[in-house]
Amino acid sequence: VWQLPDGDDFYAARVRHHTTTDLTPAQIHQNGLDEVERIRAEIREHFTTLGYPGNETFQQLYDRVAVDSGIVRAADIVPLNEGFIRQAQEDIKEVFDIEPETEVMVIGGRGGGFYVSGSLDGSRPGAYYIGNQVDDYRYWMRTIAYHEAVPGHHFQIAIGNELDVPLFTKGGGFYTAFVEGWALYAEYLAMELGWYEDDIYSELGRLQWELLRAARLVVDTGLHYNRWSRQRAIDYYIDTVGATTGLATQQIDLYLYYVGYFTAYKTGMMKILELRQHAMDELGDDFDIKDFHRAVLLHNRLPLPLLERLIDDYIEETKLRRLARIPRRTTGRRGAGG
């Protein structure tokens, strides 16, 4: 859009709209570069553990991951993902003391990899759609199940739809940075909880998905702010993420059309992690991740600056509760004759 009249200002406005922050395109671009470097280094460590060659491209290395992870037969794709979600619903009790009443189901079809929320009256469950018409590689499936269902989109959106909050905050597409940021945070949380410990190929799948979202910060700002050509963005995407030419081209064309939209994903995730670390630093031993998650989720989707204010409120309330537990020290003066 830099080619259009006032294109730079328009793009900056779209970035502010989608991220709900005051980050500039230049800052977002640098955030993307930093995250790409960090994630690729972590991926390289796993490749070394697996004994993969150090001189191959990421695309060649992820071809190895796909093959080594194994094939899931088409008929088994839905049951496998249902199992991922059932186990997640059980394991999240370690870090959540809230959960939605609305159920989620897995629906197979020609295409997939997306979530449709349940009805607001609770009569229809949420649905995670996944392609199951052909056999597919296993390594990417767990992360998308966590992202789209539990503890990601379904978990957050269903809780929000069940809250007594303004109707406009429910269902639709407001505040992408919060909604998609939460789903990426859910992927990361699954790793922190050890859900990938015995499944290095799925962990590499998770890291590639996170790398993809970091690369989006680079190519979206590269195209619309730094004046990259379409081909330069495609080449960067292939080299950085390890994607096929077809997938890279599809993704770059999305970023050309939905201007600034895809900068919201990683920006939201990074803000939630930043706020969690802030709460941990401020509260020390009084930090309880269940309380933090309640503070994030129990106001439904929000612009990120408002989320930050709410987390500050949660921190101050927790400090006040800590003070209330400490007996007040009384001091007095002895009488002159004492």
XYZ file of C-alpha atoms in Angstrom:
338
model
C 0.000 0.000 0.000
C 3.015 2.337 0.118
C 2.413 2.886 -3.627
C -1.002 4.444 -2.964
C -1.638 8.069 -1.948
C -0.916 8.403 1.803
C -0.019 4.718 1.764
C 2.484 4.937 4.612
C -0.027 6.666 6.886
C -2.737 4.217 5.881
C -0.539 1.252 6.712
C 0.457 2.694 10.082
C -3.238 3.167 10.845
C -4.053 -0.430 9.844
C -1.259 -1.726 12.085
C -2.583 0.328 15.024
C -6.086 -0.981 14.343
C -5.136 -4.656 14.175
C -2.544 -4.724 16.962
C -4.428 -2.210 19.181
C -1.009 -0.772 20.080
C 1.066 2.282 19.187
C 3.867 0.154 17.777
C 5.241 1.573 14.531
C 5.785 -0.584 11.430
C 9.544 -0.231 11.991
C 9.246 -1.529 15.561
C 7.077 -4.445 14.466
C 9.537 -5.313 11.706
C 12.404 -5.423 14.217
C 10.330 -7.480 16.672
C 9.798 -9.970 13.864
C 13.480 -10.181 12.995
C 14.393 -10.731 16.647
C 11.780 -13.452 17.120
C 12.752 -15.197 13.882
C 16.380 -15.363 15.024
C 15.428 -16.713 18.467
C 13.037 -19.367 17.178
C 15.325 -20.567 14.387
C 18.154 -21.034 16.897
C 15.860 -23.179 19.052
C 14.803 -25.230 16.036
C 18.438 -25.779 15.062
C 19.111 -27.267 18.492
C 16.373 -29.842 17.925
C 17.704 -30.626 14.446
C 21.102 -31.269 15.997
C 19.531 -33.563 18.595
C 17.939 -35.570 15.792
C 21.240 -35.771 13.918
C 19.960 -33.896 10.874
C 22.575 -32.433 8.466
C 23.669 -28.909 9.262
C 24.034 -27.890 5.604
C 20.419 -28.395 4.493
C 17.785 -25.679 4.064
C 14.889 -25.369 6.486
C 12.575 -26.679 3.781
C 14.715 -29.815 3.375
C 14.968 -30.267 7.130
C 11.230 -29.923 7.663
C 10.665 -32.449 4.894
C 12.642 -34.822 7.122
C 10.502 -33.879 10.130
C 7.322 -34.572 8.173
C 8.441 -38.015 7.091
C 9.960 -38.986 10.433
C 6.870 -37.860 12.359
C 4.751 -40.430 10.571
C 1.590 -40.465 8.496
C -1.909 -40.291 9.953
C -4.467 -42.139 7.869
C -7.425 -40.034 6.765
C -9.881 -42.086 8.820
C -7.792 -41.553 11.968
C -7.343 -37.761 11.747
C -10.547 -36.789 13.565
C -10.188 -39.389 16.380
C -6.533 -38.404 16.886
C -7.429 -34.744 17.279
C -10.342 -35.551 19.549
C -7.818 -37.354 21.744
C -5.498 -34.336 21.774
C -8.376 -32.129 22.921
C -9.667 -34.531 25.589
C -6.206 -34.803 27.092
C -5.766 -31.028 26.985
C -9.080 -30.526 28.792
C -7.810 -32.739 31.586
C -4.275 -31.342 31.766
C -5.204 -27.644 31.786
C -6.633 -28.009 35.282
C -3.039 -27.534 36.446
C -3.091 -23.888 35.346
C -6.793 -22.956 35.053
C -9.622 -22.967 37.561
C -12.148 -21.830 34.957
C -13.464 -23.572 31.856
C -16.359 -23.067 29.453
C -19.609 -24.977 29.676
C -19.874 -25.096 25.884
C -18.429 -28.245 24.347
C -16.201 -28.435 21.267
C -16.396 -31.031 18.518
C -13.989 -31.950 15.720
C -15.435 -31.982 12.206
C -13.550 -33.454 9.253
C -13.953 -32.241 5.696
C -12.181 -31.147 2.534
C -10.510 -28.208 4.218
C -9.829 -27.218 7.777
C -7.530 -25.735 10.350
C -10.069 -23.249 11.714
C -12.578 -22.809 14.535
C -16.232 -21.750 14.476
C -17.627 -20.624 17.815
C -20.748 -22.103 19.337
C -24.041 -20.242 19.457
C -24.469 -17.596 22.134
C -27.444 -19.430 23.635
C -25.341 -22.586 24.091
C -27.507 -24.741 21.838
C -24.705 -25.411 19.332
C -21.170 -26.400 20.417
C -17.977 -24.898 19.109
C -16.404 -26.707 16.160
C -12.814 -27.324 15.120
C -12.734 -28.116 11.394
C -9.860 -30.204 10.071
C -9.129 -31.675 6.648
C -9.449 -35.469 6.643
C -9.961 -36.473 3.037
C -6.385 -37.643 2.533
C -3.616 -39.049 4.712
C -1.439 -36.347 6.266
C 1.702 -35.859 8.317
C 1.308 -35.930 12.077
C 3.906 -33.363 13.195
C 1.743 -30.256 12.745
C -1.565 -31.542 14.147
C -1.181 -31.222 17.914
C -0.336 -27.547 17.851
C -3.280 -26.614 15.654
C -5.641 -28.596 17.904
C -4.358 -26.631 20.908
C -4.553 -23.341 18.968
C -8.047 -23.801 17.581
C -9.690 -25.686 20.449
C -8.220 -26.116 23.959
C -6.698 -24.083 25.509
C -6.850 -21.770 22.498
C -9.761 -20.311 20.530
C -12.571 -22.491 21.818
C -11.492 -22.128 25.420
C -11.148 -18.333 25.279
C -14.112 -17.565 23.000
C -16.545 -19.917 24.744
C -15.665 -18.470 28.156
C -16.125 -14.979 26.749
C -19.485 -15.808 25.179
C -20.725 -17.118 28.545
C -19.772 -13.947 30.437
C -22.130 -11.127 31.331
C -20.330 -8.637 29.110
C -21.449 -6.359 26.246
C -22.811 -8.300 23.285
C -20.504 -6.592 20.783
C -17.488 -8.255 22.419
C -18.870 -11.719 21.730
C -18.699 -13.900 18.652
C -17.305 -11.586 15.964
C -13.848 -10.498 14.964
C -12.998 -7.623 17.298
C -9.512 -7.262 18.762
C -7.535 -9.744 16.685
C -4.357 -9.183 18.701
C -6.083 -10.445 21.840
C -7.897 -13.400 20.238
C -5.042 -14.673 18.066
C -2.473 -13.688 20.660
C -4.252 -15.880 23.187
C -4.317 -18.835 20.780
C -0.556 -18.510 20.169
C -0.015 -18.185 23.906
C -2.005 -21.428 24.286
C 0.442 -23.200 21.955
C 3.359 -21.901 24.007
C 1.678 -22.810 27.287
C 1.249 -26.399 26.081
C 5.014 -26.568 25.603
C 5.636 -25.099 29.068
C 3.346 -27.713 30.595
C 5.403 -30.497 29.026
C 2.816 -31.733 26.537
C 5.509 -32.128 23.870
C 8.207 -33.713 26.030
C 7.885 -37.153 24.446
C 7.091 -35.878 20.955
C 9.994 -33.930 19.472
C 8.428 -33.897 16.000
C 5.271 -32.183 17.271
C 7.478 -29.728 19.172
C 9.222 -28.940 15.874
C 5.774 -28.490 14.375
C 4.909 -26.023 17.138
C 8.120 -24.120 16.583
C 7.541 -23.920 12.844
C 4.077 -22.497 13.449
C 5.524 -19.928 15.845
C 8.268 -19.133 13.327
C 5.612 -18.599 10.672
C 3.857 -16.037 12.884
C 7.142 -14.251 13.599
C 7.966 -14.165 9.885
C 4.594 -12.534 9.291
C 5.776 -9.496 11.234
C 8.756 -9.230 8.902
C 7.065 -9.780 5.554
C 3.893 -7.786 6.251
C 5.902 -4.722 7.218
C 8.439 -5.557 4.523
C 5.789 -5.435 1.801
C 3.754 -2.469 2.945
C 6.331 -0.309 4.729
C 9.856 -1.277 3.633
C 8.873 -1.489 -0.042
C 9.737 -5.153 -0.581
C 8.667 -6.773 -3.821
C 6.224 -9.684 -3.723
C 8.955 -12.074 -4.870
C 11.360 -10.912 -2.180
C 8.719 -11.638 0.451
C 8.036 -15.098 -1.003
C 11.747 -15.948 -1.082
C 12.223 -14.762 2.506
C 9.275 -16.852 3.639
C 10.555 -20.005 1.935
C 14.096 -19.600 3.258
C 13.056 -18.609 6.783
C 10.082 -20.837 7.563
C 10.899 -23.844 5.402
C 7.578 -23.562 3.579
C 6.934 -24.831 0.071
C 6.733 -22.328 -2.779
C 2.981 -22.905 -3.030
C 2.325 -22.252 0.652
C 4.660 -19.242 0.740
C 2.952 -17.686 -2.286
C -0.493 -18.260 -0.772
C 0.563 -16.669 2.516
C 2.214 -13.621 0.926
C -0.866 -12.942 -1.189
C -2.959 -13.007 1.990
C -0.704 -10.364 3.520
C -1.003 -8.222 0.399
C -4.792 -8.352 0.600
C -5.446 -8.209 4.366
C -3.223 -5.197 5.000
C -1.665 -5.249 8.468
C -3.989 -7.949 9.804
C -1.328 -10.606 10.320
C 0.870 -8.364 12.455
C -1.666 -8.904 15.253
C -0.953 -12.581 15.963
C 2.577 -12.510 17.338
C 2.140 -9.020 18.771
C -0.713 -10.276 20.945
C 1.179 -13.358 22.099
C 4.252 -11.320 23.003
C 2.141 -8.866 25.015
C 0.448 -11.647 27.040
C 3.832 -13.221 27.819
C 5.227 -9.791 28.716
C 2.314 -9.124 31.091
C 2.687 -12.544 32.682
C 6.392 -11.936 33.317
C 5.562 -8.498 34.726
C 3.070 -10.087 37.130
C 5.594 -12.733 38.160
C 8.272 -10.103 38.805
C 5.909 -7.917 40.832
C 4.272 -10.663 42.881
C 7.069 -13.176 43.411
C 5.823 -16.070 45.527
C 2.304 -14.634 45.486
C 2.018 -15.116 41.737
C -0.582 -17.759 40.857
C -0.914 -18.584 37.180
C -4.563 -19.543 37.663
C -5.289 -16.037 38.946
C -3.377 -14.525 36.029
C -5.382 -16.535 33.516
C -8.620 -15.468 35.182
C -7.546 -11.832 34.935
C -6.838 -12.242 31.220
C -9.983 -14.166 30.267
C -12.812 -12.956 32.489
C -13.378 -9.668 30.640
C -13.549 -11.289 27.191
C -11.590 -9.927 24.244
C -9.938 -6.572 24.775
C -7.581 -4.078 23.148
C -4.104 -4.768 24.499
C -3.684 -1.456 26.404
C -6.883 -2.201 28.343
C -5.652 -5.722 29.056
C -2.459 -4.195 30.429
C -4.474 -1.937 32.764
C -6.485 -4.920 34.002
C -3.329 -6.905 34.722
C -1.958 -3.930 36.670
C -5.212 -3.913 38.668
C -4.871 -7.655 39.315
C -1.292 -7.124 40.541
C -2.329 -4.341 42.912
C -5.291 -6.338 44.255
C -3.014 -9.310 44.884
C -0.557 -7.107 46.770
C -3.382 -5.728 48.893
C -4.551 -9.239 49.751
C -0.987 -10.069 50.764
C -0.875 -7.058 53.082
C -4.203 -8.066 54.594
C -2.695 -11.403 55.606
C 0.135 -9.729 57.561
C -0.795 -8.860 61.160
C -0.422 -5.163 61.835
C 2.585 -4.417 64.044
C 1.603 -2.364 67.084
C 4.077 -0.036 68.733
C 3.764 1.856 71.972
C 5.798 3.915 74.398
C 6.367 2.872 77.937
C 5.273 5.256 80.614
C 7.893 7.439 82.266
C 7.801 5.347 85.389
C 8.004 2.056 83.519
